[in-house]
Coordinates of N, CA and C and ligand atoms in Angstrom, one line a residue:
X1 N 113.0 -98.0 128.3 CA 114.0 -97.9 129.4 C 113.4 -97.2 130.6
X2 N 113.6 -97.7 131.8 CA 113.0 -97.0 132.9 C 113.7 -95.6 133.1
X3 N 113.0 -94.8 133.9 CA 113.5 -93.5 134.3 C 114.9 -93.6 134.9
X4 N 115.0 -94.6 135.8 CA 116.3 -94.8 136.5 C 117.4 -95.2 135.5
X5 N 117.1 -96.1 134.6 CA 118.1 -96.5 133.6 C 118.5 -95.2 132.8
X6 N 117.5 -94.4 132.4 CA 117.8 -93.3 131.6 C 118.7 -92.3 132.4
X7 N 118.3 -92.0 133.6 CA 119.1 -91.1 134.4 C 120.5 -91.6 134.6
X8 N 120.6 -92.9 134.9 CA 122.0 -93.4 135.0 C 122.8 -93.2 133.8
X9 N 122.2 -93.4 132.7 CA 123.0 -93.3 131.5 C 123.4 -91.8 131.2
X10 N 122.5 -90.9 131.5 CA 122.8 -89.5 131.4 C 124.0 -89.1 132.4
X11 N 123.9 -89.6 133.6 CA 124.9 -89.2 134.6 C 126.3 -89.8 134.2
X12 N 126.2 -91.0 133.7 CA 127.5 -91.6 133.2 C 128.1 -90.9 132.1
X13 N 127.3 -90.4 131.2 CA 127.8 -89.6 130.0 C 128.4 -88.3 130.6
X14 N 127.7 -87.7 131.5 CA 128.2 -86.4 132.1 C 129.6 -86.6 132.8
X15 N 129.7 -87.8 133.5 CA 130.9 -88.1 134.2 C 132.0 -88.3 133.2
X16 N 131.7 -89.0 132.1 CA 132.7 -89.2 131.1 C 133.2 -87.9 130.4
X17 N 132.2 -87.0 130.2 CA 132.6 -85.7 129.6 C 133.4 -84.9 130.5
X18 N 133.1 -84.9 131.8 CA 133.8 -84.1 132.8 C 135.2 -84.7 132.9
X19 N 135.3 -86.0 132.9 CA 136.7 -86.6 133.0 C 137.5 -86.3 131.8
X20 N 136.9 -86.4 130.6 CA 137.6 -86.0 129.3 C 138.1 -84.6 129.4
X21 N 137.2 -83.7 129.9 CA 137.6 -82.3 129.9 C 138.8 -82.0 130.8
X22 N 139.1 -82.9 131.7 CA 140.3 -82.8 132.6 C 141.4 -83.8 132.0
X23 N 141.2 -84.3 130.8 CA 142.2 -85.2 130.3 C 142.3 -86.5 131.0
X24 N 141.2 -86.9 131.6 CA 141.2 -88.2 132.2 C 140.3 -89.2 131.5
X25 N 140.6 -90.5 131.7 CA 139.7 -91.5 131.1 C 138.4 -91.6 131.9
X26 N 137.3 -91.9 131.3 CA 136.0 -92.1 132.0 C 136.1 -93.1 133.1
X27 N 137.0 -94.1 132.9 CA 137.1 -95.2 134.0 C 137.8 -94.6 135.2
X28 N 138.4 -93.4 135.1 CA 139.1 -92.9 136.3 C 138.2 -92.3 137.3
X29 N 136.9 -92.3 137.0 CA 135.9 -91.8 138.0 C 134.8 -92.8 138.2
X30 N 134.7 -93.3 139.4 CA 133.7 -94.3 139.7 C 132.4 -93.6 140.2
X31 N 131.3 -94.2 139.8 CA 130.0 -93.7 140.2 C 129.4 -94.5 141.4
X32 N 129.2 -93.9 142.5 CA 128.5 -94.5 143.6 C 127.1 -94.0 143.6
X33 N 126.1 -94.9 143.3 CA 124.7 -94.5 143.3 C 124.2 -94.5 144.7
X34 N 123.7 -93.4 145.1 CA 123.3 -93.2 146.5 C 121.8 -93.5 146.6
X35 N 121.4 -94.6 147.3 CA 120.1 -95.1 147.3 C 119.2 -94.7 148.5
X36 N 119.8 -93.9 149.4 CA 119.1 -93.6 150.7 C 117.7 -93.1 150.4
X37 N 116.8 -93.6 151.2 CA 115.3 -93.3 151.2 C 114.6 -93.9 150.1
X38 N 115.3 -94.4 149.1 CA 114.6 -95.1 147.9 C 114.6 -96.6 148.2
X39 N 113.5 -97.2 147.7 CA 113.3 -98.6 148.0 C 114.1 -99.6 147.2
X40 N 113.9 -100.9 147.5 CA 114.7 -101.9 146.8 C 114.3 -102.0 145.3
X41 N 113.1 -101.7 145.0 CA 112.7 -101.7 143.5 C 113.6 -100.7 142.7
X42 N 113.8 -99.5 143.3 CA 114.6 -98.5 142.6 C 116.0 -99.0 142.5
X43 N 116.6 -99.7 143.5 CA 117.9 -100.2 143.5 C 118.0 -101.3 142.4
X44 N 117.0 -102.2 142.3 CA 117.0 -103.3 141.4 C 117.0 -102.7 139.9
X45 N 116.2 -101.6 139.7 CA 116.2 -101.0 138.4 C 117.6 -100.5 138.0
X46 N 118.3 -100.0 139.0 CA 119.7 -99.5 138.7 C 120.6 -100.7 138.5
X47 N 120.4 -101.8 139.3 CA 121.2 -103.0 139.1 C 121.0 -103.6 137.7
X48 N 119.7 -103.7 137.3 CA 119.4 -104.2 136.0 C 120.0 -103.4 134.9
X49 N 120.2 -102.1 135.1 CA 120.8 -101.2 134.1 C 122.3 -101.3 134.2
X50 N 122.8 -102.2 135.0 CA 124.3 -102.4 135.1 C 125.1 -101.7 136.2
X51 N 124.4 -100.9 137.0 CA 125.1 -100.2 138.1 C 125.4 -101.2 139.2
X52 N 126.6 -101.2 139.7 CA 127.0 -102.2 140.7 C 127.5 -101.5 142.0
X53 N 127.8 -100.3 142.0 CA 128.3 -99.6 143.3 C 127.3 -98.7 143.8
X54 N 127.0 -98.9 145.1 CA 125.9 -98.1 145.7 C 126.4 -97.6 147.1
X55 N 125.7 -96.5 147.5 CA 126.0 -95.9 148.8 C 124.8 -95.8 149.6
X56 N 124.9 -96.1 150.9 CA 123.8 -95.9 151.9 C 124.3 -95.1 153.1
X57 N 123.4 -94.3 153.7 CA 123.8 -93.5 154.8 C 123.6 -94.2 156.1
X58 N 122.6 -95.1 156.2 CA 122.3 -95.6 157.5 C 122.4 -97.1 157.5
X59 N 123.0 -97.6 158.6 CA 123.1 -99.1 158.7 C 121.8 -99.8 158.7
X60 N 120.8 -99.2 159.5 CA 119.5 -99.9 159.6 C 118.8 -100.0 158.3
X61 N 118.9 -98.9 157.5 CA 118.2 -98.9 156.2 C 118.9 -99.9 155.3
X62 N 120.2 -99.9 155.3 CA 121.0 -100.9 154.5 C 120.6 -102.3 154.8
X63 N 120.4 -102.6 156.1 CA 120.1 -103.9 156.5 C 118.8 -104.4 156.0
X64 N 117.8 -103.4 156.0 CA 116.5 -103.8 155.5 C 116.5 -104.0 154.0
X65 N 117.4 -103.3 153.3 CA 117.3 -103.2 151.8 C 118.2 -104.1 151.1
X66 N 119.4 -104.3 151.5 CA 120.5 -104.9 150.7 C 120.7 -106.4 150.7
X67 N 120.5 -107.1 151.8 CA 120.8 -108.5 151.8 C 120.1 -109.3 150.7
X68 N 118.9 -109.1 150.4 CA 118.2 -109.8 149.3 C 118.8 -109.4 148.0
X69 N 119.0 -108.1 147.8 CA 119.6 -107.6 146.5 C 121.0 -108.2 146.3
X70 N 121.7 -108.4 147.4 CA 123.1 -109.0 147.3 C 123.0 -110.4 146.8
X71 N 122.0 -111.1 147.3 CA 121.8 -112.5 146.9 C 121.5 -112.6 145.4
X72 N 120.8 -111.6 144.9 CA 120.4 -111.6 143.5 C 121.6 -111.1 142.6
X73 N 122.4 -110.2 143.2 CA 123.5 -109.6 142.4 C 124.8 -109.6 143.3
X74 N 125.4 -110.8 143.3 CA 126.5 -111.0 144.3 C 127.7 -110.1 144.0
X75 N 127.8 -109.5 142.8 CA 129.0 -108.7 142.6 C 128.7 -107.2 142.9
X76 N 127.6 -106.9 143.5 CA 127.4 -105.4 143.9 C 128.4 -105.0 145.0
X77 N 128.7 -103.8 145.1 CA 129.5 -103.2 146.2 C 128.8 -102.1 146.9
X78 N 128.7 -102.2 148.2 CA 128.0 -101.3 149.0 C 128.9 -100.4 149.9
X79 N 128.8 -99.1 149.8 CA 129.6 -98.2 150.5 C 128.8 -97.5 151.6
X80 N 129.3 -97.5 152.8 CA 128.7 -96.7 153.9 C 129.2 -95.3 153.8
X81 N 128.2 -94.3 153.6 CA 128.6 -92.9 153.4 C 128.1 -92.0 154.5
X82 N 127.4 -92.6 155.5 CA 126.8 -91.8 156.6 C 127.6 -92.1 157.9
X83 N 127.3 -91.3 158.9 CA 128.0 -91.5 160.2 C 127.9 -92.9 160.8
X84 N 128.9 -93.3 161.4 CA 128.9 -94.7 162.0 C 129.2 -94.6 163.5
X85 N 128.2 -95.1 164.2 CA 128.3 -95.2 165.7 C 129.1 -96.4 166.0
X86 N 129.9 -96.4 167.1 CA 130.7 -97.5 167.4 C 129.9 -98.8 167.7
X87 N 128.7 -98.6 168.3 CA 127.8 -99.8 168.6 C 127.2 -100.4 167.3
X88 N 127.4 -99.8 166.2 CA 126.9 -100.3 164.9 C 128.0 -100.9 164.0
X89 N 129.2 -100.9 164.5 CA 130.3 -101.3 163.7 C 130.2 -102.8 163.2
X90 N 129.8 -103.6 164.1 CA 129.7 -105.1 163.8 C 128.7 -105.3 162.6
X91 N 127.6 -104.6 162.8 CA 126.5 -104.7 161.7 C 127.0 -104.1 160.4
X92 N 127.7 -103.0 160.5 CA 128.2 -102.3 159.3 C 129.2 -103.2 158.6
X93 N 130.0 -103.9 159.3 CA 131.0 -104.8 158.6 C 130.4 -105.9 157.9
X94 N 129.2 -106.4 158.4 CA 128.5 -107.5 157.8 C 127.8 -107.0 156.5
X95 N 127.6 -105.7 156.4 CA 126.8 -105.2 155.3 C 127.6 -104.5 154.2
X96 N 128.6 -103.8 154.6 CA 129.3 -102.9 153.6 C 130.6 -103.4 153.2
X97 N 131.0 -103.0 151.9 CA 132.3 -103.4 151.3 C 133.3 -102.3 151.5
X98 N 132.8 -101.1 151.7 CA 133.7 -99.9 151.8 C 133.1 -99.0 152.9
X99 N 133.9 -98.6 153.9 CA 133.4 -97.7 154.9 C 134.1 -96.3 154.6
X100 N 133.2 -95.4 154.2 CA 133.8 -94.1 153.7 C 133.9 -93.0 154.8
X101 N 133.4 -93.4 156.0 CA 133.3 -92.3 157.0 C 134.0 -92.6 158.3
X102 N 135.3 -93.0 158.2 CA 136.2 -93.2 159.4 C 136.6 -91.7 159.7
X103 N 136.3 -91.3 160.9 CA 136.5 -89.8 161.1 C 137.1 -89.5 162.5
X104 N 137.3 -90.6 163.3 CA 137.9 -90.3 164.7 C 138.6 -91.6 165.2
X105 N 139.6 -91.3 166.1 CA 140.4 -92.5 166.5 C 139.6 -93.5 167.2
X106 N 138.6 -93.1 168.0 CA 137.8 -94.1 168.8 C 137.1 -95.1 167.8
X107 N 136.5 -94.5 166.8 CA 135.8 -95.3 165.8 C 136.8 -96.2 165.1
X108 N 137.9 -95.7 164.7 CA 139.0 -96.5 164.0 C 139.4 -97.6 164.9
X109 N 139.6 -97.4 166.2 CA 140.0 -98.5 167.1 C 139.0 -99.6 167.1
X110 N 137.7 -99.2 167.2 CA 136.6 -100.2 167.3 C 136.5 -101.0 166.0
X111 N 136.7 -100.2 164.9 CA 136.7 -100.9 163.6 C 137.8 -101.9 163.5
X112 N 139.0 -101.5 163.9 CA 140.1 -102.4 163.8 C 139.9 -103.7 164.6
X113 N 139.3 -103.5 165.8 CA 139.1 -104.7 166.7 C 138.0 -105.6 166.0
X114 N 137.0 -105.1 165.5 CA 135.9 -105.9 164.9 C 136.4 -106.5 163.6
X115 N 137.2 -105.8 162.8 CA 137.8 -106.4 161.6 C 138.7 -107.6 161.9
X116 N 139.5 -107.5 163.0 CA 140.3 -108.6 163.4 C 139.5 -109.7 163.8
X117 N 138.5 -109.5 164.6 CA 137.6 -110.5 165.1 C 137.0 -111.3 164.0
X118 N 136.4 -110.5 163.0 CA 135.6 -111.2 161.9 C 136.6 -111.5 160.8
X119 N 137.8 -111.1 160.8 CA 138.7 -111.3 159.7 C 138.2 -110.8 158.4
X120 N 137.6 -109.6 158.4 CA 137.2 -109.0 157.1 C 137.8 -107.6 157.2
X121 N 138.4 -107.2 156.1 CA 139.2 -106.0 156.0 C 138.7 -105.1 154.9
X122 N 137.5 -104.5 155.0 CA 137.0 -103.7 153.9 C 137.9 -102.4 153.7
X123 N 137.9 -101.9 152.5 CA 138.5 -100.7 152.2 C 137.8 -99.6 153.0
X124 N 138.7 -98.6 153.5 CA 138.1 -97.5 154.3 C 138.6 -96.2 153.7
X125 N 137.8 -95.2 153.9 CA 138.1 -93.8 153.6 C 138.1 -93.0 154.8
X126 N 138.9 -91.9 154.9 CA 138.8 -91.0 156.0 C 137.9 -89.8 155.6
X127 N 136.9 -89.6 156.4 CA 136.0 -88.5 156.1 C 136.6 -87.2 156.7
X128 N 136.7 -86.2 155.9 CA 137.3 -84.9 156.3 C 136.2 -83.9 156.4
X129 N 136.1 -83.2 157.5 CA 135.2 -82.0 157.6 C 135.9 -80.8 156.9
X130 N 135.8 -80.8 155.6 CA 136.7 -80.0 154.8 C 136.5 -78.5 155.0
X131 N 135.2 -78.1 155.4 CA 135.0 -76.7 155.7 C 135.1 -76.4 157.2
X132 N 135.5 -77.4 158.0 CA 135.6 -77.2 159.4 C 134.3 -76.6 160.0
X133 N 133.2 -77.2 159.6 CA 131.9 -76.8 160.1 C 131.5 -77.5 161.4
X134 N 131.1 -76.7 162.4 CA 130.8 -77.3 163.7 C 129.8 -78.4 163.7
X135 N 128.8 -78.3 162.8 CA 127.7 -79.3 162.9 C 128.1 -80.6 162.1
X136 N 129.2 -80.6 161.4 CA 129.5 -81.7 160.4 C 130.4 -82.7 161.0
X137 N 130.2 -84.0 160.5 CA 131.1 -85.1 160.8 C 132.4 -84.9 160.1
X138 N 133.4 -85.7 160.4 CA 134.7 -85.6 159.7 C 135.8 -85.1 160.6
X139 N 137.0 -85.6 160.3 CA 138.1 -85.1 161.0 C 138.5 -83.7 160.4
X140 N 138.9 -82.8 161.3 CA 139.3 -81.4 160.8 C 140.5 -81.6 159.8
X141 N 140.5 -80.7 158.8 CA 141.6 -80.8 157.8 C 143.0 -80.8 158.4
X142 N 143.2 -80.1 159.4 CA 144.6 -80.0 159.9 C 145.0 -81.2 160.8
X143 N 144.0 -82.1 161.1 CA 144.2 -83.3 161.8 C 144.2 -84.6 160.9
X144 N 143.9 -84.3 159.6 CA 143.6 -85.5 158.7 C 144.9 -86.3 158.6
X145 N 146.0 -85.7 158.4 CA 147.2 -86.5 158.1 C 147.5 -87.4 159.3
X146 N 147.3 -86.9 160.5 CA 147.6 -87.7 161.7 C 146.6 -88.9 161.8
X147 N 145.3 -88.6 161.5 CA 144.4 -89.7 161.6 C 144.7 -90.8 160.5
X148 N 145.0 -90.3 159.4 CA 145.4 -91.3 158.3 C 146.6 -92.2 158.7
X149 N 147.6 -91.5 159.2 CA 148.8 -92.3 159.7 C 148.4 -93.3 160.8
X150 N 147.6 -92.8 161.8 CA 147.2 -93.6 162.9 C 146.5 -94.9 162.4
X151 N 145.5 -94.6 161.5 CA 144.6 -95.7 161.0 C 145.4 -96.7 160.2
X152 N 146.3 -96.2 159.4 CA 147.0 -97.0 158.4 C 148.1 -97.8 159.1
X153 N 149.0 -97.0 159.8 CA 150.2 -97.6 160.3 C 150.1 -98.2 161.6
X154 N 149.2 -97.7 162.5 CA 149.1 -98.3 163.8 C 148.0 -99.3 163.9
X155 N 146.9 -99.1 163.2 CA 145.8 -100.0 163.3 C 145.7 -101.0 162.2
X156 N 146.4 -100.7 161.1 CA 146.4 -101.6 159.9 C 145.1 -101.6 159.1
X157 N 144.3 -100.5 159.3 CA 143.1 -100.4 158.4 C 143.5 -100.2 157.0
X158 N 142.7 -100.6 156.1 CA 143.0 -100.5 154.6 C 142.5 -99.1 154.2
X159 N 143.2 -98.1 154.5 CA 142.9 -96.7 154.1 C 143.2 -96.5 152.7
X160 N 142.2 -96.2 151.9 CA 142.4 -96.1 150.4 C 142.3 -94.6 150.0
X161 N 141.6 -93.8 150.8 CA 141.4 -92.4 150.3 C 140.7 -91.6 151.3
X162 N 140.1 -90.5 150.8 CA 139.4 -89.5 151.7 C 138.1 -89.2 151.0
X163 N 137.2 -88.7 151.9 CA 135.8 -88.4 151.5 C 135.4 -87.1 152.1
X164 N 134.6 -86.2 151.5 CA 134.1 -85.0 152.1 C 132.9 -84.5 151.4
X165 N 132.2 -83.7 152.2 CA 131.0 -82.9 151.6 C 131.4 -81.4 151.9
X166 N 131.6 -80.6 150.9 CA 131.9 -79.2 151.2 C 130.8 -78.5 151.7
X167 N 131.0 -77.3 152.3 CA 129.9 -76.5 152.9 C 128.9 -76.2 151.8
X168 N 127.6 -76.2 152.2 CA 126.5 -75.9 151.2 C 126.6 -74.4 151.0
X169 N 126.1 -74.0 149.8 CA 126.0 -72.5 149.5 C 127.3 -71.8 149.4
X170 N 128.4 -72.5 149.2 CA 129.6 -71.8 148.9 C 130.3 -72.5 147.7
X171 N 131.1 -71.8 147.0 CA 131.8 -72.4 145.9 C 132.6 -73.6 146.4
X172 N 132.3 -74.8 145.9 CA 133.0 -76.0 146.4 C 134.4 -76.2 146.0
X173 N 134.8 -75.4 144.9 CA 136.1 -75.7 144.3 C 137.3 -75.7 145.3
X174 N 137.5 -74.7 146.1 CA 138.7 -74.7 147.0 C 138.6 -75.9 147.9
X175 N 137.4 -76.3 148.4 CA 137.3 -77.4 149.3 C 137.7 -78.7 148.6
X176 N 137.2 -78.8 147.4 CA 137.5 -80.1 146.6 C 139.0 -80.2 146.4
X177 N 139.6 -79.0 146.0 CA 141.0 -79.0 145.8 C 141.8 -79.4 147.0
X178 N 141.4 -78.9 148.1 CA 142.1 -79.2 149.4 C 142.0 -80.6 149.7
X179 N 140.8 -81.2 149.5 CA 140.6 -82.7 149.8 C 141.6 -83.5 148.9
X180 N 141.6 -83.1 147.6 CA 142.5 -83.8 146.7 C 144.0 -83.7 147.1
X181 N 144.3 -82.6 147.7 CA 145.7 -82.4 148.2 C 146.0 -83.3 149.4
X182 N 145.0 -83.4 150.3 CA 145.2 -84.3 151.4 C 145.5 -85.7 150.9
X183 N 144.7 -86.1 150.0 CA 144.9 -87.5 149.4 C 146.3 -87.6 148.8
X184 N 146.7 -86.6 148.0 CA 148.0 -86.7 147.3 C 149.1 -86.7 148.2
X185 N 149.1 -85.9 149.3 CA 150.3 -85.8 150.1 C 150.4 -87.0 151.0
X186 N 149.3 -87.8 151.2 CA 149.3 -89.0 152.0 C 149.4 -90.3 151.1
X187 N 149.6 -90.1 149.8 CA 149.8 -91.2 148.9 C 148.5 -92.0 148.7
X188 N 147.4 -91.4 148.9 CA 146.1 -92.2 148.8 C 145.5 -91.9 147.4
X189 N 144.9 -93.0 146.8 CA 144.4 -92.9 145.4 C 142.9 -92.5 145.3
X190 N 142.1 -92.7 146.3 CA 140.7 -92.5 146.2 C 140.3 -91.1 146.8
X191 N 139.6 -90.3 146.0 CA 139.1 -89.0 146.4 C 137.6 -89.0 146.1
X192 N 136.8 -89.2 147.2 CA 135.4 -89.3 147.1 C 134.7 -88.0 147.4
X193 N 134.3 -87.3 146.3 CA 133.7 -86.0 146.5 C 132.8 -85.7 145.2
X194 N 131.8 -84.9 145.4 CA 130.9 -84.5 144.4 C 129.6 -85.3 144.5
X195 N 128.5 -84.5 144.5 CA 127.1 -85.1 144.6 C 126.3 -84.6 143.4
X196 N 125.0 -84.8 143.4 CA 124.2 -84.5 142.2 C 124.4 -83.1 141.7
X197 N 124.6 -82.1 142.6 CA 124.7 -80.7 142.2 C 126.1 -80.2 141.8
X198 N 127.1 -81.0 142.1 CA 128.4 -80.5 141.9 C 129.5 -81.5 141.4
X199 N 129.0 -82.7 140.9 CA 130.0 -83.7 140.6 C 130.9 -83.4 139.5
X200 N 130.5 -82.6 138.5 CA 131.4 -82.2 137.5 C 132.5 -81.3 138.0
X201 N 132.2 -80.4 138.9 CA 133.2 -79.6 139.5 C 134.2 -80.4 140.3
X202 N 133.6 -81.4 141.0 CA 134.5 -82.3 141.8 C 135.5 -83.0 140.9
X203 N 135.0 -83.5 139.7 CA 135.8 -84.3 138.8 C 136.9 -83.3 138.3
X204 N 136.6 -82.1 138.0 CA 137.6 -81.1 137.5 C 138.7 -80.9 138.6
X205 N 138.3 -81.1 139.9 CA 139.3 -80.9 141.0 C 139.9 -82.2 141.4
X206 N 139.7 -83.3 140.7 CA 140.4 -84.5 141.0 C 139.6 -85.6 141.6
X207 N 138.3 -85.6 141.7 CA 137.5 -86.7 142.3 C 137.8 -88.0 141.5
X208 N 138.0 -89.1 142.2 CA 138.1 -90.4 141.6 C 136.8 -91.2 141.8
X209 N 135.9 -90.6 142.6 CA 134.6 -91.3 142.9 C 133.6 -90.2 143.3
X210 N 132.4 -90.2 142.6 CA 131.4 -89.3 142.9 C 130.2 -90.0 143.5
X211 N 129.5 -89.4 144.4 CA 128.3 -90.0 145.1 C 127.1 -89.3 144.7
X212 N 126.3 -89.9 143.8 CA 125.1 -89.3 143.2 C 123.8 -90.0 143.6
X213 N 122.9 -89.2 144.2 CA 121.6 -89.8 144.6 C 120.5 -89.3 143.8
X214 N 120.0 -88.1 144.1 CA 118.8 -87.5 143.6 C 118.8 -87.4 142.1
X215 N 119.9 -87.2 141.5 CA 120.0 -87.1 140.0 C 119.7 -88.4 139.3
X216 N 119.8 -89.5 140.1 CA 119.5 -90.8 139.5 C 118.1 -91.3 139.9
X217 N 117.9 -91.2 141.2 CA 116.7 -91.8 141.8 C 115.5 -90.9 142.0
X218 N 115.7 -89.6 141.8 CA 114.7 -88.6 142.1 C 114.9 -88.0 143.4
X219 N 114.0 -86.9 143.7 CA 114.2 -86.2 145.0 C 113.7 -87.1 146.1
X220 N 114.2 -86.7 147.3 CA 113.8 -87.5 148.5 C 112.8 -86.8 149.3
Ligands
PLP301 C1 122.8 -88.1 150.2 C2 124.3 -88.1 150.0 C3 124.8 -88.0 148.7 C4 124.0 -87.8 147.5 O1 123.4 -86.6 147.4 P1 122.6 -86.1 146.2 O2 122.6 -84.6 146.3 O3 121.2 -86.7 146.3 O4 123.3 -86.6 144.9 C5 126.2 -88.1 148.6 N1 127.0 -88.2 149.7 C6 126.5 -88.3 151.0 C7 127.4 -88.4 152.1 C8 125.1 -88.2 151.1 O5 124.6 -88.3 152.4

């Protein structure tokens, strides 16, 4: 078994154990394998091991890496988990099945326009700057409900949930809990949180989707 297949199986076992510890089924938590900076061969190894859901940070990198893989594995699902500029929206819609980083009204408007033009309506998540950190992307927590309502009810985007990265070097638990609360009070089912270093904590706080890169593919 390749290193990647072995790491994937370890991560899946850890996800299942963390879900069970919270009284949830292992199927209640999806694994998004984050491939950024790793090449197509690494992605193929994960695909051959049965992984089908992947995340990429950058539109350009995804464009270079994923179209051939998609031809080989038509059932894969690709999530955009990095910042999206409005001038990249058209390309992003051609590449990604889920946009996890809707974080401002202007981007939401451009997305809605391009989705209508292309008639493709991918699932979207609202990215929340859960620690209200100045350098970070994401809508501020106290504006999240408004952005969700605007995107869903006025623009017709398929908003399925929320996504966040808590502040580094702090206990992530209160931030994870707050993100899960934002999802719950808005009736959203997807809570995307938790990375290589903290996905078990995120699952304990209600993550339905974890985004794991280095623990599968190695350091960057
Ligand atoms: C890189 C990245 C991840 C994965 O991080 P690891 O620590 O390598 O697991 C998850 N989410 C986002 C948004 C990322 O940019």
